[in-house]
Short mmCIF file of C-alpha atoms in Angstrom, two decimals:
data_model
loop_
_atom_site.label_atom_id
_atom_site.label_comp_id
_atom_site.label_asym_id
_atom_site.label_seq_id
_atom_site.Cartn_x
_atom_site.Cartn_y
_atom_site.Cartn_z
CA UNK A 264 0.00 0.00 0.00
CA UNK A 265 2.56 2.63 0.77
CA UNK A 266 4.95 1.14 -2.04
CA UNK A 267 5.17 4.75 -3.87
CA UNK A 268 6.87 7.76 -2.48
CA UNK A 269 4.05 9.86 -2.63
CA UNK A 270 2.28 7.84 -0.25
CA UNK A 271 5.36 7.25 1.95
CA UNK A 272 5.78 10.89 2.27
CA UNK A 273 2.05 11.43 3.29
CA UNK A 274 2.26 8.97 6.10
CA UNK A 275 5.28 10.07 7.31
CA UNK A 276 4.12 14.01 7.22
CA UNK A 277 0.58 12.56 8.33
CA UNK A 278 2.50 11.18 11.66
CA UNK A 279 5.14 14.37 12.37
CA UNK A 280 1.77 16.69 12.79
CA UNK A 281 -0.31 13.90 14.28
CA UNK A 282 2.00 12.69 17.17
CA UNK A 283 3.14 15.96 18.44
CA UNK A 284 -0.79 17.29 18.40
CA UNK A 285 -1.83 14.36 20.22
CA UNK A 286 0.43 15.00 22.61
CA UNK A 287 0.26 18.46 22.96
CA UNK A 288 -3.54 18.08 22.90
CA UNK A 289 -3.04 14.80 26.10
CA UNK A 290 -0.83 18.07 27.76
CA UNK A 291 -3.18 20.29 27.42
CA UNK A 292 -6.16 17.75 28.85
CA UNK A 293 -4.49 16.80 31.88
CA UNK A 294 -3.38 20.76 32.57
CA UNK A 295 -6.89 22.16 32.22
CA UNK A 296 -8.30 19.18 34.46
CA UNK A 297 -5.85 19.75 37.13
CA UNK A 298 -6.75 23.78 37.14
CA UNK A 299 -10.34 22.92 36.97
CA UNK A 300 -10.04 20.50 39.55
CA UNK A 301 -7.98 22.97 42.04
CA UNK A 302 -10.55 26.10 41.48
CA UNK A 303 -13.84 23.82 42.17
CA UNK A 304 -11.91 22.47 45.54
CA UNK A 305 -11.18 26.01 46.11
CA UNK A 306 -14.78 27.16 45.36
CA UNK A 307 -16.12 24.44 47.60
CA UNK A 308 -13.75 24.97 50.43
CA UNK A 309 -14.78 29.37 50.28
CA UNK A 310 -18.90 27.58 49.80
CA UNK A 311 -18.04 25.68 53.31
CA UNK A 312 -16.51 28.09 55.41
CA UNK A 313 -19.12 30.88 54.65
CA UNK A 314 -22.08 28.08 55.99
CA UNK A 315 -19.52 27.44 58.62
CA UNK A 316 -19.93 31.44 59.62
CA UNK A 317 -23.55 31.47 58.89
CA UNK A 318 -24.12 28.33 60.87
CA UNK A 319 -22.19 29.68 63.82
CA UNK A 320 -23.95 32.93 63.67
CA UNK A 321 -27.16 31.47 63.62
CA UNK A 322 -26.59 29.25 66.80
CA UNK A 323 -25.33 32.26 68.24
CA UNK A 324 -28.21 34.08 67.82
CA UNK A 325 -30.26 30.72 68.75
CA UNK A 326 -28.53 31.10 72.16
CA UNK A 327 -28.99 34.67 72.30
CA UNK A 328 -32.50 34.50 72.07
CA UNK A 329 -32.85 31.43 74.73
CA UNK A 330 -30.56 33.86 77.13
CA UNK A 331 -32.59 36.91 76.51
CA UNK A 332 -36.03 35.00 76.99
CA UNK A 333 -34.60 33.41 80.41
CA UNK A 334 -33.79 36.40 81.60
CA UNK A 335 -36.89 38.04 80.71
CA UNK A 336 -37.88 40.43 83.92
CA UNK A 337 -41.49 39.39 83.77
CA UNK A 338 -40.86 35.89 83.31
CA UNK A 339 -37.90 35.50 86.27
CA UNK A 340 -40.27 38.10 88.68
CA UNK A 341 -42.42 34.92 89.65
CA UNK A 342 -45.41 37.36 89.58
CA UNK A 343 -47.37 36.16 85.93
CA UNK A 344 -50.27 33.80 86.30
CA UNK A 345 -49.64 30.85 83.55
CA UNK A 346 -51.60 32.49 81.02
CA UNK A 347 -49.23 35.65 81.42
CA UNK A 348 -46.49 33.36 80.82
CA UNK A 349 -47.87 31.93 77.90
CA UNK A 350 -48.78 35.21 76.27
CA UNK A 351 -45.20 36.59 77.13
CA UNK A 352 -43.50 33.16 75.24
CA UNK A 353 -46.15 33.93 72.32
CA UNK A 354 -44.63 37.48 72.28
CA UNK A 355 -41.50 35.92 72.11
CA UNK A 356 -42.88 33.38 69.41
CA UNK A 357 -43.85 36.20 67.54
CA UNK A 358 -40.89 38.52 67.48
CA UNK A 359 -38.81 35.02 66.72
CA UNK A 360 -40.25 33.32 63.96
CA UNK A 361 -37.77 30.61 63.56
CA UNK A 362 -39.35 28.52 66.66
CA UNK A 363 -42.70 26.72 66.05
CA UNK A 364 -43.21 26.63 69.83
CA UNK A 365 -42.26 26.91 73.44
CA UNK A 366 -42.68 25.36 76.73
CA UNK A 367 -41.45 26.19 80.46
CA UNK A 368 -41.33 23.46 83.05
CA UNK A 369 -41.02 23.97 86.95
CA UNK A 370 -38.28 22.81 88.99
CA UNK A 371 -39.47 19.54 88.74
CA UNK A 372 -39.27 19.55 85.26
CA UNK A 373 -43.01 19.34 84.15
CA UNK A 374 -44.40 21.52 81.82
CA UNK A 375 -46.16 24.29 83.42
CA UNK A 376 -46.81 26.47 79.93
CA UNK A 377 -46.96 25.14 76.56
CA UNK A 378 -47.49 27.61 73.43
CA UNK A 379 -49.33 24.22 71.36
CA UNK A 380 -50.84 23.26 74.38
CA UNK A 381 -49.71 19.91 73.44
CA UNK A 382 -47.85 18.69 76.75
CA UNK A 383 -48.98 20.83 80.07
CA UNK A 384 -48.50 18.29 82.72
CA UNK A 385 -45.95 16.16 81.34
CA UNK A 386 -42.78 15.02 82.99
CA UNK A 387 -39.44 15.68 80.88
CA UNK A 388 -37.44 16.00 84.07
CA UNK A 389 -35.67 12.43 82.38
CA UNK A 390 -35.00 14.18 78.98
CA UNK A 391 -31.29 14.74 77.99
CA UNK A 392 -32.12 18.71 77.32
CA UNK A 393 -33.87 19.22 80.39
CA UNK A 394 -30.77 18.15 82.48
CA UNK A 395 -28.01 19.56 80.82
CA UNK A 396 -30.48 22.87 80.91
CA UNK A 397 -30.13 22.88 84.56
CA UNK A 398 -26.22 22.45 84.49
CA UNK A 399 -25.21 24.81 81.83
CA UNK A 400 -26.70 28.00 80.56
CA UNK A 401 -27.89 27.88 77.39
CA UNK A 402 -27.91 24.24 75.31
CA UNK A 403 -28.91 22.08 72.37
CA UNK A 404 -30.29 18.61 72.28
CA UNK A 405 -29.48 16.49 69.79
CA UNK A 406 -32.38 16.32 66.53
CA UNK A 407 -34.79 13.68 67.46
CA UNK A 408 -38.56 12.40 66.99
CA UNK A 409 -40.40 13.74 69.81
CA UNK A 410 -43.46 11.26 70.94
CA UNK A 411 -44.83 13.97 72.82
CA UNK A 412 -45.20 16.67 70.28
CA UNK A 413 -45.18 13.80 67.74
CA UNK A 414 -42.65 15.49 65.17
CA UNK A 415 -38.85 15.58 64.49
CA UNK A 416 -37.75 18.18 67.13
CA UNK A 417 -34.41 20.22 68.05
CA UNK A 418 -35.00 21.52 71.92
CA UNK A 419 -32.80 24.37 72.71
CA UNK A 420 -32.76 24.92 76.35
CA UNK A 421 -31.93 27.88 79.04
CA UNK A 422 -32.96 27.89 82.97
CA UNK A 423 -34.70 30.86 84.32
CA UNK A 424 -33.78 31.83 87.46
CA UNK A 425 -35.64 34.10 89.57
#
């Protein structure tokens, strides 16, 4: 097939621009990968540490709120009747509009005011959140299904003191 020199000298000028394009073209492949790769890992690492902030700021301002409602003058002056109570965590309910409710439980740790009305007179003086509520100021329980309020729940915690 290649017994003439014309078709000789097309193969072998066929293969000197082939070869090095391929090559250069393989170069070129793996270069543009590698810089994609690098600015998406650098994208997603700038993507992760601004949720990092905004999560942090938000569970600051979670805490903020449970601090600020536990030391609430009217709630820690002992004074309200229960429905005063429950109108001053609806005020609160209000003003904060990421919670979809609040309770307050006694020393005991049954509910004494419920915004849902779901659990008055329950005992959660065994729950997790209510005990770590009494040891530290302001905490988080873990997400979980609640069988009281019969819904996936996060509790976020304070004691009021009066």
């Amino acid at each position: 097939m290649f017994k003439t020199l014309r078709s000789r000298l097309l193969l072998f000028f066929l293969l000197i621009t082939l070869v090095p394009l391929a090559i250069v073209s393989y170069l070129s492949y793996q270069t543009q990968k590698q810089d994609l790769t690098a600015q998406i890992d650098k994208t997603l690492f700038v993507y992760a540490d601004g949720l990092a902030v905004a999560i942090k700021d938000m569970i600051q301002e979670r805490v903020t709120d449970a601090k600020q409602f536990a030391s609430n003058p009217l709630i820690t002056s002992g004074k309200l009747t229960m429905d005063e109570i429950q109108a001053e965590m609806q005020r609160f309910l209000d003003v904060h509009e990421i919670y979809d409710g609040a309770i307050m439980l006694n020393s005991e740790g049954v509910v004494i005011s419920d915004t849902d009305e779901l659990v008055v007179g329950k005992d959660f003086s065994d729950r997790q959140w209510y005990i770590d509520a009494l040891k530290e100021e302001v905490n988080f329980s873990d997400i979980y299904f609640s069988p009281a309020a019969h819904r996936i729940i996060l509790s976020l915690g304070a004691a009021v003191s009066d």
